[in-house]
Amino acid sequence: MPRKKEKRHSFNRRPPPHWEYGYFVPSIPELVPKHPDDWTRWELFKSVWMTSRNPVAASTEVTQTDPVTRSRVLNVTLTVAHDPAMIRHCFVENARNYDLHPLRQAVLKPILKDGLLTSEGDIWRHSRRVISPIFVPRQVKTFGPRMRETIDDILPRLFNEPGKFSFSQKMLELAYVVLSDSLFSGDIQNGTEAVLKDVASFLKHLGNPDPLDIIQAPSWMPRLSRLRGRKAIQNMRGMIRELILMRREKMESDQSVPEDFLTHLLMAGVEEGKPLSDDEIEDQLLTFIGAGHETTSRALTWMYYLLSQDTSARDRLEAEVDALDTSLPPDQWDQHMPWAMACFEEAMRLFPPAPIISRIAKEDDHFEGLEIKATTSVLINLWTLHRHETLWERPFAFDPARFLPEQRGKIDRFQYLPFGLGHRVCIGQRFAMQEAAILIALISKKYRFDYATGKPPWPVMRVTIQSENGMPMIVERRD
């Protein structure tokens, strides 16, 4: 009998979107069929190359079927944990044994330095303690009216013109202005277009690991992929330094200043005689400006694409927001929009904004008989965890009903992690969810969006999951 042809290790294959048992299934990269331990040298090379270009396209089939996947790649022991109990053990209960992964740090540390996403140890604990008061529930609620006012003002400028446009770019601008008004009292809105261009540049050129980082080349070897994004970082840091200087001058001359995120950072530790340095403040501001608007806008962009394909889900969302009593405080709107919020969460399941969580073990560890030796890389790939065939029904399908209140209890705390987990869970989670609810309500009351090309959007990871084609849409007014 002829030998069965082996399945090839392919990348970037694009299965078309389709409907399955009444549910829309979006087009995503085909998973790599072979286990990493079985790769040829050529397949290993292709995997390294693809990881540097689009990590989610290098995900393997086994990570979507097995609770734990272990492999040895480039002399690195890699454990991909998709068992909720193991995730809880490594990332929560025994988190002290796991440091931020060196490959992750090689990507983000040169950009954010000692910002909240990249700092560790005492520096991280101090930063978290300083920033936390801004994001407690009672404080986040106070942002609601300003968010609503800002969104109402900018929507006509963004969406009143007919014709095809990049929905992704519009949502980035919208989320950036909301962030600016809410946390910086509008002081970073000057040159919004230039700032967004710089953010896009450094995510594109600096947002994924360089091939030399993946193969653990010596640090003295230049990472050519990083050179093109440096100007963008310099521009943003220059803008931030000027912002700090202007606000500090106002404070020192007893001028009135808003009680916002920037003022809070400038005042932090002053009474104790341990104020933050300008460099520390700069790192935190760059972190929040660069990443704060990206995740929410990307998730909403994917949600509106999914709704444009599933018009029955869109009709239900529109009916819900039409019935919303907008005289209620904006921070309460999400409680009256269960279907809309379920659509948003389902979009984050299928297209998690930041899909990779990685650590490295400091000392030997054990979990239910599984040995995790020191220096082992432990990874959660949300791209495959959120589609894991043992954890989800219809894992590839857009099914918002799974996130409705009556169904939510079936989802394990550690199988759905769009905001991370443990002590490093996203500090802005409440802010992002409130912002998303207000944005959905105000946008969908006035506008409807239809995907404007026959070629499905292609997900590309550059720190966040983006649409390669900018998500072209056509807008229709509803009011």
Coordinates of C-alpha atoms in Angstrom, one line a residue:
M1 CA 0.0 0.0 0.0
P2 CA 1.2 3.5 -0.7
R3 CA 2.5 5.4 2.3
K4 CA 0.1 8.0 3.6
K5 CA 1.4 11.5 2.8
E6 CA 2.5 13.3 5.9
K7 CA 0.8 16.5 6.8
R8 CA 3.0 19.4 5.9
H9 CA 4.2 22.1 8.4
S10 CA 2.6 25.1 6.8
F11 CA 2.1 28.7 7.8
N12 CA -0.3 31.4 6.9
R13 CA -2.9 29.1 5.3
R14 CA -6.2 31.0 5.3
P15 CA -9.3 28.8 5.6
P16 CA -12.3 30.8 4.6
P17 CA -14.9 32.0 7.1
H18 CA -18.0 29.8 7.2
W19 CA -21.1 28.9 9.1
E20 CA -21.3 25.8 11.3
Y21 CA -24.5 24.6 12.9
G22 CA -25.9 28.2 12.8
Y23 CA -22.7 29.9 14.2
F24 CA -20.3 32.1 12.3
V25 CA -16.7 30.8 12.3
P26 CA -14.1 33.5 11.4
S27 CA -11.0 32.8 9.3
I28 CA -7.8 32.3 11.3
P29 CA -4.4 30.8 10.7
E30 CA -4.3 27.0 10.3
L31 CA -2.4 25.5 13.3
V32 CA 0.9 23.8 12.7
P33 CA 0.1 20.1 12.6
K34 CA 3.3 18.5 13.9
H35 CA 4.5 18.4 17.5
P36 CA 7.6 20.7 17.9
D37 CA 9.7 17.6 18.9
D38 CA 9.1 16.2 15.5
W39 CA 10.1 19.2 13.5
T40 CA 12.8 19.1 10.9
R41 CA 15.5 21.7 10.9
W42 CA 13.7 23.5 8.0
E43 CA 10.5 23.4 9.9
L44 CA 12.2 24.8 13.0
F45 CA 13.7 27.6 10.9
K46 CA 10.2 28.4 9.5
S47 CA 8.8 28.4 13.0
V48 CA 11.4 30.8 14.3
W49 CA 10.8 33.1 11.4
M50 CA 7.0 33.0 11.8
T51 CA 7.2 33.6 15.5
S52 CA 9.2 36.8 14.8
R53 CA 6.5 37.9 12.3
N54 CA 3.2 36.6 13.6
P55 CA 3.4 34.4 16.7
V56 CA -0.2 33.2 16.7
A57 CA 0.4 31.7 13.2
A58 CA 3.1 29.5 14.7
S59 CA 0.7 27.9 17.2
T60 CA 0.6 24.1 17.1
E61 CA -2.4 21.8 17.0
V62 CA -1.4 19.9 20.1
T63 CA -1.7 23.1 22.3
Q64 CA -5.4 23.1 21.4
T65 CA -6.1 19.5 22.3
D66 CA -3.8 18.6 25.2
P67 CA -4.0 20.1 28.7
V68 CA -0.2 20.4 28.9
T69 CA 2.3 20.4 26.0
R70 CA 6.0 19.9 26.6
S71 CA 8.7 20.2 24.0
R72 CA 12.4 21.0 23.6
V73 CA 13.1 23.7 21.1
L74 CA 16.5 25.4 20.6
N75 CA 17.8 23.9 23.9
V76 CA 14.9 25.5 25.7
T77 CA 12.4 23.4 27.6
L78 CA 8.9 24.7 26.9
T79 CA 5.8 23.9 28.8
V80 CA 2.5 25.2 27.4
A81 CA -0.1 25.1 30.2
H82 CA -3.8 24.9 29.2
D83 CA -5.0 23.0 32.2
P84 CA -6.9 25.5 34.4
A85 CA -5.6 23.9 37.6
M86 CA -2.0 24.0 36.4
I87 CA -2.4 27.6 35.3
R88 CA -3.7 28.5 38.7
H89 CA -0.7 26.7 40.4
C90 CA 2.0 28.3 38.3
F91 CA 0.6 31.8 37.8
V92 CA -1.2 32.4 41.1
E93 CA -0.5 30.0 43.9
N94 CA 3.2 29.6 43.2
A95 CA 3.7 32.7 41.2
R96 CA 6.8 33.7 43.2
N97 CA 8.7 30.9 41.6
Y98 CA 8.2 32.4 38.1
D99 CA 9.8 35.5 36.6
L100 CA 8.8 37.4 33.5
H101 CA 10.1 35.5 30.5
P102 CA 13.4 36.8 29.1
L103 CA 12.0 36.7 25.5
R104 CA 9.1 38.8 26.5
Q105 CA 11.4 41.2 28.3
A106 CA 13.6 41.4 25.2
V107 CA 10.6 42.7 23.3
L108 CA 9.0 45.1 25.8
K109 CA 11.8 46.2 28.1
P110 CA 13.7 48.4 25.6
I111 CA 10.4 50.2 24.9
L112 CA 8.8 50.5 28.3
K113 CA 11.9 50.2 30.6
D114 CA 10.5 50.2 34.1
G115 CA 6.8 50.7 33.3
L116 CA 4.2 48.5 35.1
L117 CA 4.2 45.9 32.4
T118 CA 7.9 45.2 32.4
S119 CA 9.2 46.0 35.9
E120 CA 9.7 43.3 38.5
G121 CA 10.5 43.0 42.2
D122 CA 10.5 46.1 44.4
I123 CA 10.2 48.4 41.5
W124 CA 7.1 46.7 40.3
R125 CA 5.5 46.6 43.8
H126 CA 6.2 50.3 44.3
S127 CA 4.7 51.2 40.9
R128 CA 1.6 49.0 41.4
R129 CA 1.0 50.6 44.9
V130 CA 1.4 54.1 43.5
I131 CA -0.9 53.5 40.5
S132 CA -3.6 51.3 42.1
P133 CA -5.7 54.1 43.7
I134 CA -6.5 55.5 40.2
F135 CA -8.2 52.2 39.2
V136 CA -10.2 51.2 42.3
P137 CA -13.9 50.8 41.5
R138 CA -15.1 54.1 43.1
Q139 CA -12.5 56.1 41.1
V140 CA -13.2 54.3 37.8
K141 CA -16.9 55.2 38.1
T142 CA -16.0 58.9 38.2
F143 CA -14.5 58.6 34.6
G144 CA -17.9 57.6 33.2
P145 CA -19.5 61.0 32.6
R146 CA -16.3 62.3 31.0
M147 CA -16.0 59.2 28.8
R148 CA -19.6 59.8 27.6
E149 CA -19.0 63.4 26.8
T150 CA -15.8 62.7 24.9
I151 CA -17.4 60.0 22.8
D152 CA -20.5 62.0 22.0
D153 CA -18.2 64.8 20.8
I154 CA -15.9 62.8 18.6
L155 CA -18.3 60.3 17.0
P156 CA -19.8 62.6 14.3
R157 CA -16.3 63.6 13.2
L158 CA -15.2 59.9 12.9
F159 CA -18.3 58.3 11.3
N160 CA -20.5 60.8 9.6
E161 CA -18.7 60.7 6.3
P162 CA -19.9 58.0 3.9
G163 CA -17.6 55.6 2.1
K164 CA -15.1 52.9 3.0
F165 CA -12.6 53.6 5.7
S166 CA -10.2 51.8 8.1
F167 CA -12.4 50.9 11.1
S168 CA -9.3 49.8 13.0
Q169 CA -7.8 53.3 12.7
K170 CA -11.0 55.1 13.7
M171 CA -11.3 52.9 16.8
L172 CA -7.7 53.5 17.8
E173 CA -8.2 57.3 17.5
L174 CA -11.5 57.1 19.5
A175 CA -10.0 55.0 22.3
Y176 CA -6.9 57.2 22.4
V177 CA -9.0 60.4 22.9
V178 CA -11.1 58.7 25.6
L179 CA -7.9 57.7 27.4
S180 CA -6.5 61.2 27.0
D181 CA -9.5 62.9 28.4
S182 CA -10.1 60.4 31.2
L183 CA -6.5 60.0 32.6
F184 CA -4.7 63.1 31.2
S185 CA -7.4 65.7 31.0
G186 CA -6.9 66.1 27.3
D187 CA -3.3 67.2 27.6
I188 CA -2.0 64.4 25.2
Q189 CA -4.5 65.2 22.4
N190 CA -2.2 67.6 20.6
G191 CA -0.9 65.8 17.7
T192 CA -3.1 62.7 18.1
E193 CA -2.5 61.6 14.6
A194 CA 1.3 61.7 15.0
V195 CA 1.1 59.9 18.3
L196 CA -1.0 57.1 16.9
K197 CA 1.4 56.8 14.0
D198 CA 4.3 56.4 16.4
V199 CA 2.4 53.8 18.5
A200 CA 1.7 51.8 15.3
S201 CA 5.3 52.1 14.2
F202 CA 6.8 50.8 17.4
L203 CA 4.3 48.0 17.7
K204 CA 5.0 47.0 14.1
H205 CA 8.8 47.1 14.3
L206 CA 9.4 46.4 18.0
G207 CA 6.3 44.4 19.0
N208 CA 7.5 40.9 18.2
P209 CA 10.7 39.1 19.2
D210 CA 13.7 39.4 16.8
P211 CA 14.8 36.0 15.4
L212 CA 18.1 36.5 17.2
D213 CA 16.3 36.7 20.5
I214 CA 14.4 33.5 19.8
I215 CA 17.6 31.6 19.0
Q216 CA 19.3 33.2 22.1
A217 CA 22.1 34.9 20.2
P218 CA 24.5 36.9 22.2
S219 CA 23.3 40.3 23.3
W220 CA 26.1 42.1 21.5
M221 CA 24.7 41.1 18.1
P222 CA 22.5 43.9 16.8
R223 CA 18.8 43.2 16.4
L224 CA 18.1 44.8 13.0
S225 CA 14.3 44.5 13.4
R226 CA 14.5 47.0 16.3
L227 CA 16.2 49.8 14.4
R228 CA 13.1 51.0 12.4
G229 CA 11.0 51.7 15.5
R230 CA 13.4 53.6 17.6
K231 CA 12.4 57.0 16.2
A232 CA 8.8 56.5 17.2
I233 CA 9.9 55.7 20.8
Q234 CA 12.1 58.8 20.8
N235 CA 9.1 60.9 19.6
M236 CA 6.8 59.6 22.2
R237 CA 9.2 60.0 25.1
G238 CA 9.9 63.6 24.0
M239 CA 6.2 64.3 24.0
I240 CA 5.9 62.8 27.5
R241 CA 8.9 64.7 28.9
E242 CA 7.4 67.9 27.7
L243 CA 4.0 67.0 29.2
I244 CA 5.7 66.2 32.6
L245 CA 7.6 69.5 32.6
M246 CA 4.5 71.6 31.8
R247 CA 2.4 70.0 34.5
R248 CA 5.2 70.3 37.1
E249 CA 5.8 74.0 36.3
K250 CA 2.1 74.6 36.9
M251 CA 2.1 72.8 40.2
E252 CA 5.3 74.6 41.4
S253 CA 3.7 78.0 40.5
D254 CA 0.5 77.1 42.4
Q255 CA -1.6 77.1 39.2
S256 CA -4.7 74.9 39.2
V257 CA -4.1 71.5 37.8
P258 CA -6.6 68.6 37.2
E259 CA -6.6 65.7 39.6
D260 CA -5.8 63.1 37.0
F261 CA -3.4 60.2 36.4
L262 CA -0.5 62.5 35.6
T263 CA -1.0 64.7 38.7
H264 CA -1.3 61.6 40.8
L265 CA 2.0 60.3 39.6
L266 CA 3.7 63.6 40.2
M267 CA 2.3 63.8 43.8
A268 CA 3.0 60.1 44.6
G269 CA 5.4 59.7 47.5
V270 CA 6.0 63.4 48.0
E271 CA 4.7 63.4 51.6
E272 CA 6.9 60.4 52.4
G273 CA 9.9 62.1 50.8
K274 CA 10.1 59.4 48.1
P275 CA 8.6 61.0 45.0
L276 CA 8.9 59.2 41.6
S277 CA 11.7 60.5 39.4
D278 CA 10.8 62.0 36.1
D279 CA 12.3 58.9 34.4
E280 CA 9.9 56.6 36.4
I281 CA 6.9 58.8 35.6
E282 CA 7.9 58.8 31.9
D283 CA 8.1 55.0 31.9
Q284 CA 4.6 54.7 33.4
L285 CA 3.0 57.3 31.1
L286 CA 4.5 55.6 28.0
T287 CA 3.1 52.3 29.2
F288 CA -0.4 53.6 29.6
I289 CA -0.4 55.8 26.5
G290 CA 1.2 53.1 24.3
A291 CA -0.9 50.1 25.6
G292 CA -3.9 51.6 27.3
H293 CA -5.9 52.4 24.2
E294 CA -4.7 49.5 22.0
T295 CA -6.3 46.6 23.7
T296 CA -9.8 48.0 24.0
S297 CA -9.8 49.4 20.5
R298 CA -8.6 46.1 19.0
A299 CA -11.2 44.0 20.8
L300 CA -14.0 46.4 19.7
T301 CA -12.7 46.3 16.1
W302 CA -13.0 42.5 16.1
M303 CA -16.4 42.6 17.8
Y304 CA -17.9 44.9 15.1
Y305 CA -16.4 42.7 12.4
L306 CA -18.0 39.6 13.9
L307 CA -21.3 41.4 14.2
S308 CA -21.2 42.5 10.6
Q309 CA -21.1 38.8 9.7
D310 CA -23.7 37.6 12.2
T311 CA -26.5 40.1 11.6
S312 CA -28.9 38.4 14.0
A313 CA -26.4 38.9 16.9
R314 CA -26.1 42.5 15.7
D315 CA -29.9 43.1 15.6
R316 CA -30.1 41.8 19.2
L317 CA -27.3 44.1 20.3
E318 CA -28.9 47.1 18.6
A319 CA -32.3 46.4 20.2
E320 CA -30.6 46.2 23.6
V321 CA -28.8 49.5 23.3
D322 CA -31.9 51.2 21.8
A323 CA -33.8 50.2 25.0
L324 CA -31.0 51.5 27.3
D325 CA -32.0 54.4 29.5
T326 CA -29.0 56.7 29.0
S327 CA -30.1 58.9 31.8
L328 CA -28.6 56.3 34.1
P329 CA -25.0 56.9 35.2
P330 CA -22.7 55.6 32.5
D331 CA -20.9 53.3 34.9
Q332 CA -24.2 51.3 35.2
W333 CA -24.9 50.8 31.5
D334 CA -23.1 47.5 31.3
Q335 CA -25.6 46.0 33.8
H336 CA -28.4 46.7 31.3
M337 CA -26.5 45.4 28.3
P338 CA -25.8 41.8 29.0
W339 CA -25.9 40.7 25.3
A340 CA -23.6 43.6 24.2
M341 CA -21.1 42.8 26.9
A342 CA -21.3 39.1 26.0
C343 CA -20.5 40.0 22.4
F344 CA -17.5 42.0 23.6
E345 CA -16.2 39.2 25.8
E346 CA -16.7 36.6 23.0
A347 CA -14.7 38.8 20.7
M348 CA -11.9 38.9 23.3
R349 CA -12.1 35.1 23.5
L350 CA -11.7 34.6 19.8
F351 CA -9.2 37.5 19.3
P352 CA -7.5 38.0 22.7
P353 CA -5.9 41.5 22.6
A354 CA -2.7 40.3 24.2
P355 CA -2.5 36.6 23.7
I356 CA 0.7 35.4 25.2
I357 CA 1.5 35.1 28.9
S358 CA 5.0 33.7 29.6
R359 CA 7.2 33.0 32.6
I360 CA 10.4 31.2 33.4
A361 CA 10.8 29.0 36.5
K362 CA 13.4 30.1 39.0
E363 CA 13.5 26.8 40.9
D364 CA 12.2 23.3 40.4
D365 CA 8.5 22.9 40.8
H366 CA 5.9 20.1 40.7
F367 CA 2.3 19.9 39.7
E368 CA 0.4 16.6 40.0
G369 CA 3.4 14.5 39.3
L370 CA 4.6 16.8 36.5
E371 CA 8.2 18.0 37.1
I372 CA 8.9 21.6 36.1
K373 CA 12.7 22.1 36.3
A374 CA 14.3 25.5 36.9
T375 CA 14.8 27.6 33.7
T376 CA 11.7 25.9 32.1
S377 CA 9.7 28.3 30.0
V378 CA 6.0 28.1 31.1
L379 CA 3.6 29.7 28.6
I380 CA -0.1 30.3 28.3
N381 CA -1.1 30.8 24.7
L382 CA -4.5 32.5 24.9
W383 CA -5.0 32.1 21.2
T384 CA -5.3 28.3 21.7
L385 CA -6.5 28.3 25.3
H386 CA -9.5 30.2 24.3
R387 CA -10.2 27.7 21.6
H388 CA -9.2 24.6 23.5
E389 CA -11.3 21.7 22.4
T390 CA -11.6 20.2 25.9
L391 CA -12.7 23.5 27.5
W392 CA -15.1 25.0 25.1
E393 CA -18.2 24.0 23.1
R394 CA -18.0 25.1 19.5
P395 CA -14.5 26.6 20.2
F396 CA -14.1 28.2 16.8
A397 CA -17.5 29.8 16.6
F398 CA -18.8 33.2 17.5
D399 CA -21.3 32.4 20.3
P400 CA -21.8 35.3 22.7
A401 CA -24.5 33.4 24.6
R402 CA -21.7 31.5 26.5
F403 CA -21.0 34.8 28.3
L404 CA -24.5 35.7 29.3
P405 CA -25.0 35.8 33.1
E406 CA -26.9 32.5 33.2
Q407 CA -24.1 30.7 31.3
R408 CA -21.1 32.4 32.7
G409 CA -20.7 30.0 35.6
K410 CA -19.7 27.2 33.3
I411 CA -16.5 29.0 32.4
D412 CA -13.6 28.2 34.7
R413 CA -11.8 31.2 36.1
F414 CA -8.6 30.1 34.5
Q415 CA -9.7 29.1 31.0
Y416 CA -10.6 32.7 29.9
L417 CA -7.9 35.2 30.6
P418 CA -8.2 38.3 28.4
F419 CA -6.8 40.6 31.2
G420 CA -4.2 38.2 32.5
L421 CA -4.3 36.7 36.0
G422 CA -2.7 36.7 39.4
H423 CA -0.9 39.6 41.0
R424 CA 0.0 40.9 37.5
V425 CA -3.6 41.0 36.3
C426 CA -4.3 44.1 34.1
I427 CA -4.7 47.0 36.5
G428 CA -7.0 48.8 34.0
Q429 CA -9.5 45.9 33.6
R430 CA -12.4 47.8 35.2
F431 CA -11.5 51.0 33.2
A432 CA -11.5 49.0 30.0
M433 CA -14.8 47.2 30.6
Q434 CA -16.6 50.4 31.5
E435 CA -15.1 52.2 28.5
A436 CA -16.2 49.3 26.2
A437 CA -19.8 49.4 27.5
I438 CA -20.1 53.2 27.0
L439 CA -18.5 53.0 23.5
I440 CA -20.7 50.2 22.4
A441 CA -23.9 51.9 23.6
L442 CA -23.1 55.3 22.0
I443 CA -21.7 53.9 18.8
S444 CA -24.4 51.3 18.1
K445 CA -27.3 53.7 18.9
K446 CA -26.2 55.8 16.0
Y447 CA -24.2 53.7 13.5
R448 CA -24.1 50.3 11.9
F449 CA -21.0 48.9 10.2
D450 CA -20.6 46.4 7.3
Y451 CA -17.4 44.7 6.3
A452 CA -16.3 46.3 3.0
T453 CA -14.3 43.6 1.2
G454 CA -14.6 40.0 0.3
K455 CA -11.2 39.0 1.7
P456 CA -11.5 38.1 5.4
P457 CA -9.4 40.1 7.9
W458 CA -6.2 38.4 8.8
P459 CA -5.1 38.4 12.5
V460 CA -1.5 39.5 13.1
M461 CA 0.1 39.7 16.5
R462 CA 2.2 42.8 17.2
V463 CA 1.9 42.7 21.0
T464 CA -1.8 43.0 20.4
I465 CA -3.9 41.1 17.8
Q466 CA -4.5 43.4 14.9
S467 CA -6.3 43.1 11.6
E468 CA -3.7 43.1 8.8
N469 CA -5.9 45.0 6.4
G470 CA -7.0 47.7 8.9
M471 CA -10.6 46.3 8.9
P472 CA -12.3 48.2 6.0
M473 CA -15.9 49.1 6.9
I474 CA -18.8 51.0 5.4
V475 CA -20.9 53.0 7.9
E476 CA -24.7 53.4 7.9
R477 CA -26.5 55.9 10.2
R478 CA -29.2 54.4 12.3
D479 CA -30.6 57.5 14.0

